[in-house]
Short mmCIF file of C-alpha atoms in Angstrom, two decimals:
data_model
loop_
_atom_site.label_atom_id
_atom_site.label_comp_id
_atom_site.label_asym_id
_atom_site.label_seq_id
_atom_site.Cartn_x
_atom_site.Cartn_y
_atom_site.Cartn_z
CA MET A 1 -24.39 -32.60 30.86
CA ARG A 2 -25.84 -36.13 30.40
CA THR A 3 -28.89 -34.68 28.95
CA ALA A 4 -29.76 -34.93 25.60
CA PHE A 5 -30.52 -32.24 23.09
CA ALA A 6 -31.96 -31.92 19.87
CA LEU A 7 -30.83 -30.50 16.39
CA ALA A 8 -33.09 -31.27 13.75
CA HIS A 9 -31.99 -28.81 10.92
CA THR A 10 -29.52 -29.86 7.86
CA ALA A 11 -25.77 -29.03 7.98
CA ALA A 12 -26.49 -26.35 5.04
CA GLU A 13 -29.38 -24.51 7.06
CA ILE A 14 -27.05 -24.43 10.05
CA SER A 15 -24.22 -23.17 7.97
CA GLU A 16 -26.55 -20.75 6.52
CA PHE A 17 -27.87 -19.54 9.93
CA TYR A 18 -24.30 -19.01 11.30
CA GLY A 19 -22.87 -17.84 7.90
CA ALA A 20 -20.29 -20.41 7.83
CA ALA A 21 -18.07 -20.36 4.95
CA THR A 22 -17.23 -23.94 5.06
CA SER A 23 -18.60 -27.10 6.17
CA ARG A 24 -17.10 -30.61 7.06
CA THR A 25 -19.63 -32.35 8.68
CA SER A 26 -19.27 -36.07 7.28
CA GLY A 27 -20.83 -38.75 9.53
CA TRP A 28 -23.28 -36.61 11.30
CA GLY A 29 -26.92 -36.01 10.67
CA PRO A 30 -29.90 -34.19 12.32
CA SER A 31 -31.54 -35.90 15.36
CA TYR A 32 -33.86 -35.61 17.88
CA HIS A 33 -31.59 -36.81 20.45
CA PHE A 34 -27.80 -36.13 20.68
CA ALA A 35 -26.30 -37.78 23.95
CA ALA A 36 -23.03 -37.88 25.24
CA ASN A 37 -20.14 -39.63 23.26
CA ARG A 38 -22.19 -38.89 20.22
CA LYS A 39 -21.23 -36.96 17.04
CA ILE A 40 -22.45 -33.47 17.22
CA VAL A 41 -21.72 -30.45 15.06
CA VAL A 42 -19.81 -27.54 16.48
CA VAL A 43 -19.08 -24.11 14.88
CA ARG A 44 -15.47 -22.70 15.32
CA GLN A 45 -13.63 -19.64 13.96
CA ARG A 46 -10.28 -19.93 12.27
CA LEU A 47 -8.01 -17.32 11.42
CA GLU A 48 -6.59 -17.77 8.04
CA HIS A 49 -4.26 -15.04 6.38
CA GLY A 50 -5.59 -12.38 8.67
CA LEU A 51 -9.10 -13.37 7.82
CA ARG A 52 -11.66 -14.76 10.23
CA THR A 53 -13.96 -17.28 8.80
CA LEU A 54 -16.58 -19.71 10.44
CA THR A 55 -16.73 -23.27 9.95
CA LEU A 56 -19.02 -26.13 11.02
CA GLU A 57 -17.56 -29.24 11.77
CA THR A 58 -18.39 -32.62 12.88
CA ALA A 59 -17.02 -33.37 16.45
CA SER A 60 -17.25 -36.21 19.42
CA TRP A 61 -19.45 -34.88 22.72
CA GLY A 62 -16.74 -35.63 25.25
CA LEU A 63 -13.70 -33.70 25.62
CA SER A 64 -10.33 -35.90 25.73
CA PRO A 65 -7.02 -33.98 25.30
CA GLU A 66 -4.05 -35.09 23.17
CA TRP A 67 -2.12 -36.75 26.02
CA ASN A 68 -5.05 -38.83 27.13
CA THR A 69 -4.17 -42.69 26.87
CA GLY A 70 -7.16 -43.83 28.91
CA GLU A 71 -6.57 -42.61 32.21
CA LEU A 72 -9.23 -39.83 31.84
CA LYS A 73 -12.83 -40.14 31.09
CA PRO A 74 -14.26 -37.72 28.77
CA VAL A 75 -15.68 -34.65 29.84
CA TYR A 76 -19.17 -34.17 28.61
CA ALA A 77 -19.61 -30.71 30.64
CA ILE A 78 -18.26 -28.25 33.32
CA GLY A 79 -19.76 -25.18 34.80
CA VAL A 80 -18.93 -21.80 33.34
CA ASP A 81 -18.12 -20.42 36.96
CA ARG A 82 -15.37 -23.47 37.05
CA VAL A 83 -13.68 -23.58 33.77
CA GLY A 84 -11.40 -20.69 34.52
CA ASN A 85 -10.28 -22.25 37.12
CA ASN A 86 -9.39 -25.74 35.82
CA GLY A 87 -6.05 -26.16 34.07
CA LEU A 88 -7.43 -28.90 31.92
CA PHE A 89 -9.38 -26.31 30.13
CA ALA A 90 -6.61 -23.37 29.91
CA ALA A 91 -5.68 -23.71 26.35
CA ALA A 92 -8.95 -24.84 25.27
CA LEU A 93 -10.75 -21.65 27.19
CA ALA A 94 -8.11 -18.93 25.53
CA ARG A 95 -7.94 -20.68 21.94
CA GLN A 96 -10.17 -23.50 21.37
CA ARG A 97 -13.79 -22.09 21.78
CA CYS A 98 -16.86 -23.27 19.75
CA LEU A 99 -20.55 -23.22 19.71
CA VAL A 100 -22.73 -26.18 19.99
CA PRO A 101 -25.95 -25.28 17.71
CA LEU A 102 -29.09 -26.91 19.11
CA ASN A 103 -32.78 -26.42 18.78
CA GLY A 104 -33.56 -27.26 22.24
CA PHE A 105 -32.65 -29.83 25.34
CA TYR A 106 -34.25 -31.92 27.50
CA ALA A 107 -34.03 -31.10 31.35
CA TRP A 108 -35.63 -31.63 34.53
CA GLN A 109 -37.25 -28.45 35.94
CA ARG A 110 -39.30 -27.74 38.93
CA SER A 111 -42.65 -26.71 39.14
CA GLY A 112 -43.55 -26.00 42.74
CA ALA A 113 -42.47 -29.12 44.83
CA VAL A 114 -42.27 -31.36 41.72
CA ALA A 115 -39.39 -31.95 38.98
CA GLU A 116 -40.65 -32.46 35.66
CA PRO A 117 -38.92 -33.43 32.39
CA ARG A 118 -39.24 -30.68 29.88
CA TYR A 119 -38.19 -29.73 26.42
CA VAL A 120 -36.29 -26.29 26.80
CA HIS A 121 -35.87 -23.93 23.78
CA GLY A 122 -36.03 -20.61 22.63
CA THR A 123 -37.67 -18.44 20.40
CA GLU A 124 -34.99 -18.11 17.59
CA PRO A 125 -34.80 -21.60 15.55
CA ILE A 126 -31.00 -22.43 16.76
CA LEU A 127 -29.62 -21.89 19.98
CA SER A 128 -25.86 -21.24 20.38
CA ALA A 129 -24.54 -23.33 23.52
CA MET A 130 -20.85 -22.40 24.57
CA GLY A 131 -18.16 -25.14 24.50
CA VAL A 132 -14.69 -25.76 24.19
CA PHE A 133 -12.68 -28.13 22.03
CA THR A 134 -9.61 -30.36 21.84
CA THR A 135 -7.79 -31.77 18.57
CA ARG A 136 -6.71 -35.44 18.53
CA VAL A 137 -4.98 -37.22 16.05
CA VAL A 138 -6.06 -40.80 15.33
CA ASN A 139 -4.89 -43.16 12.64
CA GLY A 140 -3.56 -39.57 11.32
CA ARG A 141 -7.16 -37.89 11.21
CA ALA A 142 -7.55 -34.83 13.32
CA ILE A 143 -10.61 -35.49 15.46
CA LEU A 144 -12.75 -32.30 17.53
CA THR A 145 -13.68 -33.51 20.88
CA VAL A 146 -15.92 -30.99 22.69
CA ALA A 147 -17.14 -30.12 26.53
CA LEU A 148 -20.47 -27.88 27.01
CA LEU A 149 -20.37 -24.97 29.36
CA THR A 150 -23.39 -25.21 31.82
CA GLY A 151 -24.92 -23.26 34.77
CA GLU A 152 -27.34 -22.93 37.23
CA ARG A 153 -30.54 -22.19 35.54
CA PRO A 154 -34.23 -21.10 36.61
CA GLY A 155 -36.01 -23.93 38.29
CA ALA A 156 -33.55 -26.39 37.27
CA GLN A 157 -32.91 -29.48 39.39
CA SER A 158 -29.19 -29.56 38.47
CA ARG A 159 -26.58 -27.48 36.95
CA GLU A 160 -26.77 -29.14 33.46
CA TRP A 161 -28.50 -26.62 31.46
CA PRO A 162 -26.03 -25.48 28.62
CA SER A 163 -24.81 -22.01 28.70
CA VAL A 164 -26.46 -20.29 25.88
CA LEU A 165 -25.68 -17.00 23.95
CA THR A 166 -27.75 -14.48 21.94
CA PRO A 167 -26.34 -14.43 18.67
CA ALA A 168 -24.20 -11.09 19.03
CA ASP A 169 -22.72 -12.61 22.17
CA ALA A 170 -22.15 -16.04 20.77
CA ARG A 171 -19.81 -14.15 17.72
CA LEU A 172 -18.04 -12.47 20.93
CA TRP A 173 -17.18 -15.88 22.39
CA LEU A 174 -15.92 -17.12 19.39
CA ASN A 175 -13.88 -13.61 18.67
CA GLY A 176 -12.08 -14.13 22.04
CA ALA A 177 -10.64 -17.23 20.89
CA VAL A 178 -8.61 -15.29 18.00
CA ASP A 179 -8.26 -12.22 19.34
CA THR A 180 -7.89 -11.51 23.22
CA ALA A 181 -8.08 -7.55 22.67
CA VAL A 182 -11.90 -8.10 22.16
CA ASP A 183 -12.39 -10.75 24.71
CA LEU A 184 -15.08 -10.27 27.53
CA PRO A 185 -14.22 -11.68 30.95
CA LEU A 186 -15.75 -15.07 31.69
CA VAL A 187 -18.06 -13.81 34.28
CA GLU A 188 -19.62 -11.63 31.80
CA PHE A 189 -20.55 -14.38 29.35
CA GLN A 190 -21.95 -16.16 32.48
CA ALA A 191 -24.20 -13.49 33.15
CA ARG A 192 -25.16 -13.03 29.68
CA SER A 193 -26.17 -16.55 29.45
CA ALA A 194 -28.02 -16.49 32.45
CA ALA A 195 -29.91 -13.45 31.57
CA LEU A 196 -30.90 -15.21 27.95
CA ALA A 197 -31.76 -18.52 30.14
CA GLU A 198 -34.54 -16.34 32.08
CA GLY A 199 -36.50 -16.13 28.81
CA LEU A 200 -36.24 -19.77 27.40
CA LEU A 201 -39.39 -21.89 27.10
CA SER A 202 -40.34 -24.78 27.77
CA TYR A 203 -43.07 -27.65 27.71
CA ARG A 204 -43.47 -30.96 29.49
CA ILE A 205 -42.45 -34.20 27.63
CA GLY A 206 -42.78 -37.85 28.70
CA ASP A 207 -40.95 -39.19 31.87
CA GLY A 208 -38.29 -40.86 29.66
CA ILE A 209 -36.14 -37.69 29.38
CA ASN A 210 -33.36 -39.29 27.34
CA ALA A 211 -35.77 -41.00 25.01
CA VAL A 212 -38.17 -38.90 23.05
CA VAL A 213 -41.29 -40.82 22.61
CA PRO A 214 -43.20 -40.73 19.18
CA ARG A 215 -45.66 -38.35 20.62
CA ASP A 216 -43.22 -36.09 21.96
CA SER A 217 -41.18 -36.60 18.22
CA ALA A 218 -44.21 -35.28 16.45
CA ARG A 219 -44.69 -32.13 18.95
CA LEU A 220 -41.05 -31.13 18.07
CA VAL A 221 -41.57 -31.61 14.33
CA ARG A 222 -44.36 -28.99 14.74
CA LEU A 223 -42.24 -26.74 16.98
CA LEU A 224 -39.24 -26.56 14.96
CA GLY A 225 -41.21 -26.22 11.62
CA SER A 226 -39.76 -29.22 10.06
#
C-alpha cells in the first residue's frame, strides 16, 4: 500500500480511544499525510505476568525482518487473502499483530467509468487497520517495522485499501496474537473487514492524491473536529 493516510489525533487521544496502558511515541506527531517509510504509531498487545496490556508505540511503515541486510525491500502491505500463505509473515501473523490507527486514507475509487481520488473514512473518529510487525535491533535500540494488510474493496481501482476492523474485531485480532484459543480464522477477519468497508464514507479530493492541498486539509479539519 503506497497510498497515504491521515491521523490528526494526538498520542494521548489515541491512547484514550484504545484504552492503552502505556504510550511510547517519541519521534512521531499527528499528520494529514502518512506515507510509506514514515514513522507511524501502532497499537499492540503484550502479555506480562499473565495480564494483557495495550501499548501505543512508534513504528516504521515498511516491514523488514531482523535478518534482512538490504537484499529485501521493505514490505508496506500484503493482501489479507495472501498473508497466511507467505512464509515471510508466518511468525508475525501468529505472534506479532498490531493495529494501525488512522482517521481515513486516500484511494482511487471508481464512479461509473471514471476513477476519482477520494478520502475514505468511517463514522468513528478512528479506524483500526490490521497490521503485522517485526522487531529490528539497530545500534542497540529495538525498532518496530510494520506492514498493513489490504484487500479488495467496493469500487476500488486497486487492492490497496487497508483492511479495517470494528473495535470488537480489532480486539479479537490482537488477542489472537497472545492466545490461539480465541483466534479467528483469517478468512473470518477478511470477511468482517470487507463487510465494514461497505459502510465506509468518502469524498472527492484533489487529483494530487498523495499530496493534500490546502482546501482539502481545511475540509479534513472540519471533518475530524480538530
